[in-house]
Structure formats: structure tokens, C-alpha cells
Amino acid sequence: MAINFRGLLGLLSLITLAASDDLPTLYEYYTEGGIKSGLSVDQPYFTLNGKNISIYSGAMHYFRIPPELWQDRLRKLRATGANTVETYIAWNIHEPQDGVFDFGDGGTESGGWADVARYITLAQEEDLFVILRPGPFINAEWEFGGFPSWLLRNEGIVVRTSDSTFMSYVERYFAQLMPILAELQFTKGGPIIMFQVENEFGFSSKIDMDYLQQLYDLYKSSDLVELLVSNDGPDVGQSGTLPGKLFQTVDFGADAKNNFDKLIKIQPNKPVMDMEFYTGWLDHWTEQHHTKSLEDFTNIYEDILAYPGSANLYPFHGGTSWRFLGGSNNGPGDNSGFNPVTSCYDFDAVLNEAGDYTPKYNVTRDLIKKYNTIEVATPDPPEVKERRVYDSLDLNGQLKFEDILKQVPDKIDSDVPLSMEMLPINQNSGQSYGYIVYHKEGLDISADSLLTITGHVRDTVMVLVNNVLISKPLTSSDVLEEFGYWKIENGNITLTTEDLEDATLDLVFENWGRVGFGNFYYQFKGLTDDNQVFLNDEELNSWTIYPLEFKKAWNQNLTDWGEVEESPSGPALYKATLTIDDEDDITDTFIDMRDWVKGFAMVNGMVLGRYASRLGPQQTYYVPGPWLQKGDNEIIVFEHSLTPASQIKFTKDVIFDTP
Ligand SMILES: *[C@@H]1O[C@H](CO)[C@@H](O)[C@H](O)[C@H]1NC(C)=O
Ligand SMILES: *[C@@H]1O[C@H](CO)[C@@H](O)[C@H](O)[C@H]1NC(C)=O
Ligand SMILES: *[C@@H]1O[C@H](CO)[C@@H](O)[C@H](O)[C@H]1NC(C)=O
Ligand SMILES: *[C@@H]1O[C@H](CO)[C@@H](O)[C@H](O)[C@H]1NC(C)=O
């Protein structure tokens, strides 16, 4: 490949590429002679603009990759010979508050992630086609399957159905989103060749065909002219699609021939596509890190290509569920089966969480080369950027829990305990993420008093009496079976062994991410309609509620740091300063949280993710270099337990460990 290929990529539309191979770019190949038609499934194979195409796609979610690194990851995908990138679009990124839209850096918490058009345009610059899955439901192990939490403020709303309240919000959101996407379609000169309507609708707990039809009509009336598809597991038949209107794809991680045969039975004489060929698997807390062997990956991918079929590698690069936006799964019945997913979304994918090449990379490249009959110019894989293990840092500040609360801007007095979503904050959109504190003062608590919270807590609660933590920190997965955690119902705890007068009581709830798949019950966080709090036999009401959202600007503004205590009495923030003198020393790194117990970490105000080292498997937190700066960088940890580590440590590579 010509040495200057990268520089040329940006000029592709202006010049005819005369690379050393004399090969056209992918885009030139498919648009030569003008664009007349998009992706067609009118024959047993795909064509694009009348030319044969097999779709070699990789999933990479723009909201899981630092925007500064989008281009690097896209080029790594293209360099395998893949011709397409696929991404979901997350509604909660683009409408973080009711009626507040962000499709650029609109100053919301979504920051650069809001600029989805830039991601699509970058993909085109990197010579990739694009498959979009705008949902509005996406699952993706993402918070609430992509839905904004403020939807829950509408009593009785039923998401993923034709419920008119839900649909009115979908229509309002699509009216903003779809014009942006319409302009970027292939037949209008953009890279988008396919849209997926909804996601695995055949697995929905409420199959409402009217809803699917209404979504289809919305896509159509939004001037989306490229191929519209559905995607479902291979065994749900046509229960999640609109035959004749949506082209059906399937998702599976193994057994390619059998699964494609099933698809051909219900959709004969059409090409076949695995919309999610699982490159590995996701991790819930307490599980062992999931992997898929190189051998399985190789054999199954080859089975798909040899069938012959098309596939979207799910994912090519998983990345990270930044901030508090990782989602959860659950089980049937009550909320004891709640099952949150780690912030790390490595997935054992083709690129790892930090964007390094794994052994699956060359296999992908070699298999695509073996089966692809279309010869176009392909860039060389970009060099992997070096990662640094910065020196361990001593802590240089502690902010006690009561001093954190003093800095919360909105506190709400309420007779009844409001859940996060129902708080009158964020322009009446409630609180979406983070922690919520229910605080009482002036309590007389007699010795051996019992605090009971009825129902299951959502999702965990710490109890502080006079600012002293009395509930059990998450020092092992066994603790999940005790008071303060979601598994048990009607849990209780003894508040004191002596009589206390004029005491304070704090209930500190953490939201571990809303469910994104299956049934959507139990999505409210904090104290909900299913919970009552009793002090012995007396129900406690009249709380002062503190939303602890940990938004970036607020995090960067925290003050009143004190000395680090030898033995803290409650959860606290701990701070360390990473000073980088030389611009060249700024690289990606990982923070190693193995010496810490439970909480979350942030860098320069940006929340990197939740940690729960005694649960595992995630032990390290990816810090992208572009988020570090020359000079001082503030690393802050919110530790729940009374045993904080004494240092912040770094590591070069990701560490998975389930104790
Ligand atoms: C397109 O693919 C089909 C199916 O493999 C094949 O029969 C046909 O010859 C191909 N057309 C071209 C122009 O290569
Ligand atoms: C992948 O291929 C590149 C280029 O051919 C080679 O330099 C590299 O060593 C290969 N990596 C592995 C793990 O085989
Ligand atoms: C308190 O919880 C324990 C289990 O942890 C249970 O055995 C006991 O009955 C509960 N007490 C009350 C009064 O509910
Ligand atoms: C930062 O702190 C100042 C002083 O306390 C306050 O006026 C301002 O609103 C804070 N900004 C944010 C984003 O919290």
C-alpha cells in the first residue's frame, strides 16, 4: 500500500486515487458511473448500485468510543477489508432531558458523543458503508435499552408498544433524528446502506405488531429510502418482522448453516445475513470474564462466509459504557434476578477495550480476503498507540460524605420518598443516573432499633447513622444476599446498640443501570412505590432528598477537600493528582482498582465506570489519552467502604479477575 494512503483518504472525493495497486476505493468501486440504486435483496445475494456485495460489517457503538478515537477505530475496521460499520443510535444520548435534543456538542452531558452525524461522516471518509440501528429500542446492554429514563415519569407508559404516549415521544425524537440520517443515505451520496427497525422484536415480552407497523410507517415517511430490515433470533420465525416490508436478518453466535437454513425457509430466494455474529460475550458482575476461543471464532465466521452469508461482527470493538450508562438484565418475577453488566464492554471482541489488535484481527482480515471477490484499495492497519503505566499516586484529598452533600445544588424536601425519576429537577426530567440520598435529621433512635425497607431495593443502599456507615460494604459476592442489596426482600438492619438522640439518618441508593432486555419492570431507582421504610413499627416519611448525579462540570468543581483520614467512618471521595510535564507523555492507560472495594472512578470530571472489585470480573478502568492534559489531571474515586486504598495505581493492560 502506498505510504501516503492515509493522507489521500481525506481527498478521495477530489482526486482519482492512483495508489500503488491502482485499485479504486470501495466507494469509487460501488459508485462508478453514478448512483442509481441502493442495497437490493431482489435476488439470492446482495447488490449495491447493481454490483454484487457481501456485507463484511463490524459493530462499533459511537457512544462507547471516545469521540477523539472514532477515526482510529474506524480505520482499524476498514484495514481488515471490512466494508461496513454498524452502530445503534441511543435515544438517551440524544434527548437526555424531556424535549432537550443534542445532535452536536449541545452542552449536555452527552458531549461529543451527541454528534452521531460526525461518526457517520468519518466512516465515509474512512471508506466504509454504514448500517444504522436507530431503534428506538436497542438493548445493546445499554441503560434502559437506549430509552431516556424521563419516559418513566408518564404514568402507565408502555415502551416498545403502540401506546400513544410512548409513540408521541418516539415521533418527536424521530422528527429530530431522521432528517439528519436521511441526508447521509447512500443514494443521496452518503454511506448509509441499511436501517434496522426495532431490535429483536420477536423476543419482546409484548409483541405488538401495530407498534412495528407504526415504526415502519415513521421510517418510510422520514424519507428513509435505503433497505429496511428487522433482526431476530433464528427461532422466533416471523414474530418480530413485517414480511414483505422488512428484510429479515438473524443473529447468532454459532451453528451458522442450521440458522441460515431456517432463515431461507421463511425468506426464500434472498441473501442471508447474521446481524450479530457474537465475537465473544458480555460480562455481568460476579461472572467470569467471557471469551470465545480463536478456533470457534474462526470456524464459525468461516461457516458464515462460506454459506455464503453476510455478517456483522458483534462487536468488532466493544469499548466502554462510559459514565453510568451501562445497562442491566433481569429475570422473571420479582427483582431478585436483577443482573447488571460491567462498565467494560470488551466482549473479547476483535479489538479489545483499549482498541488493541487481538488474535481475532488477523483471522478476520484473512477470512475476508479469502472470500471477498471485490478488489478495492485497503489501508494498512494503523499502528497501536503505546500505553503508559504512570507512577502510582498518593491520595491528596478526601471529601467526607456530609461535605459532598453540602455541594449538591438541588435538595428536595418531600413528605413521601420520591424515586430518582420523579424528582422535580433537570427541567422536570428527574434524575437519570448516579446516586440518590434520603436524609433525615433530629431522630431519636433507641438501642437495637430495626430499620426495615419493604420490597427489593433498587439497586443497593448504604445506611449511615450520624454519618457513620453501618451497613455492609460489598466485600464479597455473598454480601449481595444480605440487607442493602437487590436480591433480598423486606431487608432489615439494626441501627444502633445504644440510645441515640437527635441523630441523622442517610439512605444512599446507587443506580446500577436500568434493564435493557426482556421485561421492563422495576426501572425506577431509589425508593420507589414498592418500598416503605420503617423504623421499628413506625413508617418514616418527610425526607430531604439529595440527587447525587456526578455530572462532569459539578465533579470538576468539588471543593472543601480535607486530609485523608486513617480510618474513615463513611463513604467518601478520594483525590489524587496526575501531573504530566511533557505533552509526549500523554498516552492511554488503565487505572487498576483491585485495591479498592466498591464505587466509581473519574478522570478530570469524566466518570469512567462503576467498580466492584470483590465481584469482578472488571478490575481496570480504561483512560483514553485524549482525556488527559499536560499539567495536572484530577483522579477522583468514590469509595463506599471504610477501607479505601492508599494509592491510585495504573496498569498497561486490562485485568479481568473474579475473586
Ligand atoms: C453475483 O453473484 C452471483 C451469486 O454468486 C453470481 O451468480 C453472479 O455471477 C455474480 N455477478 C457478478 C457480476 O459477478
Ligand atoms: C498479524 O498480521 C500482521 C501483518 O501481516 C503481522 O505483522 C502480525 O504479526 C500478525 N499478528 C499475529 C498475532 O499473528
Ligand atoms: C430481619 O431480617 C432477618 C433476616 O435477615 C429475619 O430473619 C428477621 O425475621 C427480620 N426481622 C423482622 C422483624 O422483620
Ligand atoms: C461551581 O461552584 C460555584 C461556587 O460554589 C457555583 O457557583 C457554581 O454553580 C458551580 N458550578 C457547577 C457546574 O456546579
GROMACS .gro file of C-alpha atoms in nm, residues 216-475:
model
  260
  216TYR     CA    1  -4.217   0.120   0.978
  217ASP     CA    2  -4.451   0.398   0.866
  218LEU     CA    3  -4.242   0.653   1.055
  219TYR     CA    4  -3.920   0.533   0.891
  220LYS     CA    5  -4.088   0.546   0.549
  221SER     CA    6  -4.240   0.888   0.598
  222SER     CA    7  -3.900   1.018   0.713
  223ASP     CA    8  -3.765   0.975   0.362
  224LEU     CA    9  -3.552   0.675   0.453
  225VAL     CA   10  -3.513   0.506   0.117
  226GLU     CA   11  -3.237   0.252   0.188
  227LEU     CA   12  -3.309  -0.110   0.274
  228LEU     CA   13  -3.517  -0.152   0.592
  229VAL     CA   14  -3.455  -0.470   0.788
  230SER     CA   15  -3.552  -0.648   1.108
  231ASN     CA   16  -3.327  -0.867   1.319
  232ASP     CA   17  -3.423  -1.155   1.546
  233GLY     CA   18  -3.304  -1.479   1.692
  234PRO     CA   19  -3.325  -1.766   1.441
  235ASP     CA   20  -3.607  -1.942   1.628
  236VAL     CA   21  -3.874  -1.675   1.654
  237GLY     CA   22  -3.988  -1.713   1.293
  238GLN     CA   23  -4.164  -1.405   1.167
  239SER     CA   24  -4.296  -1.284   1.501
  240GLY     CA   25  -4.062  -0.983   1.506
  241THR     CA   26  -4.084  -0.869   1.146
  242LEU     CA   27  -4.323  -0.736   0.882
  243PRO     CA   28  -4.296  -0.986   0.596
  244GLY     CA   29  -4.270  -0.819   0.260
  245LYS     CA   30  -4.184  -0.485   0.419
  246LEU     CA   31  -3.880  -0.556   0.633
  247PHE     CA   32  -3.600  -0.774   0.505
  248GLN     CA   33  -3.529  -1.023   0.780
  249THR     CA   34  -3.183  -1.081   0.926
  250VAL     CA   35  -3.097  -1.313   1.213
  251ASP     CA   36  -2.847  -1.302   1.498
  252PHE     CA   37  -2.648  -1.593   1.632
  253GLY     CA   38  -2.301  -1.683   1.752
  254ALA     CA   39  -2.275  -2.043   1.632
  255ASP     CA   40  -2.437  -2.308   1.414
  256ALA     CA   41  -2.432  -2.091   1.102
  257LYS     CA   42  -2.556  -2.342   0.847
  258ASN     CA   43  -2.853  -2.452   1.052
  259ASN     CA   44  -2.953  -2.097   1.137
  260PHE     CA   45  -2.922  -1.970   0.782
  261ASP     CA   46  -3.121  -2.271   0.659
  262LYS     CA   47  -3.403  -2.171   0.895
  263LEU     CA   48  -3.395  -1.817   0.762
  264ILE     CA   49  -3.405  -1.930   0.400
  265LYS     CA   50  -3.710  -2.140   0.479
  266ILE     CA   51  -3.908  -1.838   0.588
  267GLN     CA   52  -3.747  -1.595   0.344
  268PRO     CA   53  -3.656  -1.790   0.030
  269ASN     CA   54  -3.455  -1.662  -0.266
  270LYS     CA   55  -3.298  -1.383  -0.064
  271PRO     CA   56  -2.948  -1.328   0.069
  272VAL     CA   57  -2.879  -1.419   0.433
  273MET     CA   58  -2.717  -1.205   0.698
  274ASP     CA   59  -2.616  -1.264   1.059
  275MET     CA   60  -2.673  -0.919   1.208
  276GLU     CA   61  -2.491  -1.014   1.527
  277PHE     CA   62  -2.220  -1.272   1.492
  278TYR     CA   63  -2.101  -1.275   1.852
  279THR     CA   64  -1.725  -1.234   1.869
  280GLY     CA   65  -1.734  -1.309   2.243
  281TRP     CA   66  -1.984  -1.225   2.513
  282LEU     CA   67  -2.076  -0.961   2.770
  283ASP     CA   68  -1.990  -0.973   3.139
  284HIS     CA   69  -2.230  -0.928   3.428
  285TRP     CA   70  -2.082  -0.851   3.769
  286THR     CA   71  -1.971  -1.164   3.959
  287GLU     CA   72  -1.928  -1.366   3.639
  288GLN     CA   73  -1.602  -1.493   3.495
  289HIS     CA   74  -1.488  -1.282   3.200
  290HIS     CA   75  -1.644  -1.434   2.888
  291THR     CA   76  -1.431  -1.530   2.594
  292LYS     CA   77  -1.480  -1.702   2.263
  293SER     CA   78  -1.185  -1.911   2.152
  294LEU     CA   79  -0.995  -1.814   1.841
  295GLU     CA   80  -1.080  -2.153   1.699
  296ASP     CA   81  -1.456  -2.112   1.745
  297PHE     CA   82  -1.445  -1.757   1.615
  298THR     CA   83  -1.251  -1.864   1.307
  299ASN     CA   84  -1.460  -2.169   1.228
  300ILE     CA   85  -1.796  -2.004   1.275
  301TYR     CA   86  -1.704  -1.690   1.084
  302GLU     CA   87  -1.580  -1.909   0.801
  303ASP     CA   88  -1.903  -2.112   0.810
  304ILE     CA   89  -2.095  -1.788   0.768
  305LEU     CA   90  -1.888  -1.660   0.479
  306ALA     CA   91  -1.876  -1.999   0.306
  307TYR     CA   92  -2.256  -2.048   0.325
  308PRO     CA   93  -2.237  -1.783   0.160
  309GLY     CA   94  -2.368  -1.528   0.407
  310SER     CA   95  -2.303  -1.177   0.525
  311ALA     CA   96  -2.228  -1.087   0.883
  312ASN     CA   97  -2.194  -0.802   1.126
  313LEU     CA   98  -1.930  -0.887   1.386
  314TYR     CA   99  -2.097  -0.807   1.716
  315PRO     CA  100  -1.897  -0.626   1.817
  316PHE     CA  101  -1.582  -0.562   1.620
  317HIS     CA  102  -1.483  -0.335   1.909
  318GLY     CA  103  -1.698  -0.316   2.220
  319GLY     CA  104  -1.538  -0.028   2.409
  320THR     CA  105  -1.670   0.106   2.737
  321SER     CA  106  -2.011   0.201   2.877
  322TRP     CA  107  -1.891   0.540   2.999
  323ARG     CA  108  -2.043   0.732   3.286
  324PHE     CA  109  -2.331   0.536   3.440
  325LEU     CA  110  -2.478   0.422   3.109
  326GLY     CA  111  -2.410   0.050   3.125
  327GLY     CA  112  -2.739  -0.140   3.139
  328SER     CA  113  -2.867  -0.449   3.315
  329ASN     CA  114  -3.057  -0.767   3.257
  330ASN     CA  115  -3.311  -0.927   3.488
  331GLY     CA  116  -3.501  -1.246   3.543
  332PRO     CA  117  -3.868  -1.333   3.564
  333GLY     CA  118  -4.079  -1.247   3.868
  334ASP     CA  119  -3.952  -1.010   4.134
  335ASN     CA  120  -3.633  -0.809   4.112
  336SER     CA  121  -3.403  -1.065   4.274
  337GLY     CA  122  -3.277  -1.166   3.929
  338PHE     CA  123  -3.153  -0.815   3.853
  339ASN     CA  124  -2.821  -0.859   3.676
  340PRO     CA  125  -2.614  -0.551   3.596
  341VAL     CA  126  -2.348  -0.552   3.324
  342THR     CA  127  -1.994  -0.425   3.386
  343SER     CA  128  -1.887  -0.084   3.254
  344CYS     CA  129  -1.617  -0.254   3.049
  345TYR     CA  130  -1.768  -0.381   2.722
  346ASP     CA  131  -1.457  -0.559   2.598
  347PHE     CA  132  -1.666  -0.862   2.489
  348ASP     CA  133  -1.347  -1.047   2.389
  349ALA     CA  134  -1.404  -0.874   2.056
  350VAL     CA  135  -1.170  -0.831   1.759
  351LEU     CA  136  -1.023  -0.513   1.906
  352ASN     CA  137  -1.007  -0.512   2.285
  353GLU     CA  138  -1.148  -0.242   2.513
  354ALA     CA  139  -0.845  -0.018   2.453
  355GLY     CA  140  -0.853  -0.068   2.075
  356ASP     CA  141  -0.558  -0.312   2.055
  357TYR     CA  142  -0.549  -0.580   1.789
  358THR     CA  143  -0.631  -0.925   1.926
  359PRO     CA  144  -0.552  -1.254   1.751
  360LYS     CA  145  -0.903  -1.235   1.602
  361TYR     CA  146  -0.792  -0.937   1.396
  362ASN     CA  147  -0.568  -1.119   1.150
  363VAL     CA  148  -0.818  -1.403   1.125
  364THR     CA  149  -1.089  -1.154   1.031
  365ARG     CA  150  -0.862  -0.994   0.772
  366ASP     CA  151  -0.754  -1.327   0.627
  367LEU     CA  152  -1.106  -1.468   0.604
  368ILE     CA  153  -1.244  -1.156   0.438
  369LYS     CA  154  -0.955  -1.170   0.193
  370LYS     CA  155  -1.028  -1.535   0.119
  371TYR     CA  156  -1.399  -1.485   0.045
  372ASN     CA  157  -1.421  -1.134  -0.092
  373THR     CA  158  -1.406  -1.129  -0.471
  374ILE     CA  159  -1.421  -0.749  -0.498
  375GLU     CA  160  -1.078  -0.591  -0.524
  376VAL     CA  161  -1.053  -0.243  -0.383
  377ALA     CA  162  -0.783  -0.043  -0.207
  378THR     CA  163  -0.748  -0.125   0.161
  379PRO     CA  164  -0.547   0.081   0.410
  380ASP     CA  165  -0.273  -0.067   0.627
  381PRO     CA  166  -0.370  -0.125   0.990
  382PRO     CA  167  -0.282   0.183   1.196
  383GLU     CA  168  -0.006   0.140   1.450
  384VAL     CA  169  -0.116   0.063   1.802
  385LYS     CA  170  -0.052   0.357   2.030
  386GLU     CA  171   0.175   0.297   2.324
  387ARG     CA  172   0.017   0.288   2.669
  388ARG     CA  173   0.190   0.416   2.979
  389VAL     CA  174   0.192   0.290   3.335
  390TYR     CA  175   0.212   0.620   3.521
  391ASP     CA  176   0.374   0.615   3.864
  392SER     CA  177   0.138   0.526   4.148
  393LEU     CA  178  -0.015   0.833   4.307
  394ASP     CA  179  -0.065   0.904   4.675
  395LEU     CA  180  -0.405   1.039   4.767
  396ASN     CA  181  -0.401   1.411   4.837
  397GLY     CA  182  -0.754   1.483   4.943
  398GLN     CA  183  -1.068   1.338   5.093
  399LEU     CA  184  -1.420   1.473   5.081
  400LYS     CA  185  -1.641   1.326   5.352
  401PHE     CA  186  -1.990   1.222   5.267
  402GLU     CA  187  -2.156   1.505   5.460
  403ASP     CA  188  -1.932   1.754   5.279
  404ILE     CA  189  -2.031   1.609   4.943
  405LEU     CA  190  -2.399   1.658   5.025
  406LYS     CA  191  -2.336   2.023   5.111
  407GLN     CA  192  -2.233   2.080   4.749
  408VAL     CA  193  -2.543   1.925   4.590
  409PRO     CA  194  -2.728   2.213   4.424
  410ASP     CA  195  -3.085   2.081   4.438
  411LYS     CA  196  -3.215   1.930   4.755
  412ILE     CA  197  -3.579   1.844   4.774
  413ASP     CA  198  -3.799   1.817   5.081
  414SER     CA  199  -4.073   1.566   5.029
  415ASP     CA  200  -4.335   1.408   5.253
  416VAL     CA  201  -4.319   1.089   5.051
  417PRO     CA  202  -3.996   0.934   4.923
  418LEU     CA  203  -3.969   1.020   4.553
  419SER     CA  204  -3.772   0.792   4.320
  420MET     CA  205  -3.490   0.937   4.108
  421GLU     CA  206  -3.711   0.970   3.804
  422MET     CA  207  -3.982   1.165   3.985
  423LEU     CA  208  -3.758   1.440   4.125
  424PRO     CA  209  -3.852   1.790   4.006
  425ILE     CA  210  -3.505   1.858   3.864
  426ASN     CA  211  -3.341   1.881   3.521
  427GLN     CA  212  -3.633   2.077   3.379
  428ASN     CA  213  -3.874   1.824   3.518
  429SER     CA  214  -3.696   1.528   3.364
  430GLY     CA  215  -3.599   1.383   3.702
  431GLN     CA  216  -3.264   1.224   3.776
  432SER     CA  217  -3.136   0.964   3.532
  433TYR     CA  218  -2.812   0.828   3.679
  434GLY     CA  219  -2.586   0.808   3.981
  435TYR     CA  220  -2.690   0.802   4.344
  436ILE     CA  221  -2.983   0.939   4.545
  437VAL     CA  222  -2.976   1.014   4.915
  438TYR     CA  223  -3.274   1.018   5.154
  439HIS     CA  224  -3.176   1.218   5.459
  440LYS     CA  225  -3.344   1.276   5.796
  441GLU     CA  226  -3.235   1.476   6.097
  442GLY     CA  227  -3.342   1.500   6.457
  443LEU     CA  228  -3.429   1.135   6.503
  444ASP     CA  229  -3.439   0.972   6.842
  445ILE     CA  230  -3.335   0.613   6.789
  446SER     CA  231  -3.349   0.370   7.080
  447ALA     CA  232  -3.098   0.091   7.123
  448ASP     CA  233  -3.149  -0.212   6.896
  449SER     CA  234  -3.390  -0.025   6.669
  450LEU     CA  235  -3.456  -0.200   6.343
  451LEU     CA  236  -3.471  -0.025   6.007
  452THR     CA  237  -3.676  -0.220   5.751
  453ILE     CA  238  -3.714  -0.143   5.382
  454THR     CA  239  -4.002  -0.335   5.230
  455GLY     CA  240  -3.974  -0.485   4.884
  456HIS     CA  241  -3.644  -0.509   4.696
  457VAL     CA  242  -3.413  -0.208   4.700
  458ARG     CA  243  -3.316  -0.057   4.365
  459ASP     CA  244  -3.045  -0.128   4.344
  460THR     CA  245  -2.832  -0.107   4.656
  461VAL     CA  246  -2.847   0.109   4.966
  462MET     CA  247  -2.591   0.220   5.221
  463VAL     CA  248  -2.719   0.321   5.564
  464LEU     CA  249  -2.543   0.594   5.761
  465VAL     CA  250  -2.632   0.692   6.117
  466ASN     CA  251  -2.469   1.017   6.231
  467ASN     CA  252  -2.256   0.995   5.914
  468VAL     CA  253  -2.119   0.656   6.015
  469LEU     CA  254  -2.168   0.371   5.769
  470ILE     CA  255  -2.347   0.086   5.946
  471SER     CA  256  -2.448  -0.133   5.652
  472LYS     CA  257  -2.217  -0.390   5.495
  473PRO     CA  258  -1.984  -0.286   5.214
  474LEU     CA  259  -1.962  -0.512   4.911
  475THR     CA  260  -1.657  -0.705   5.025
   0.00000   0.00000   0.00000
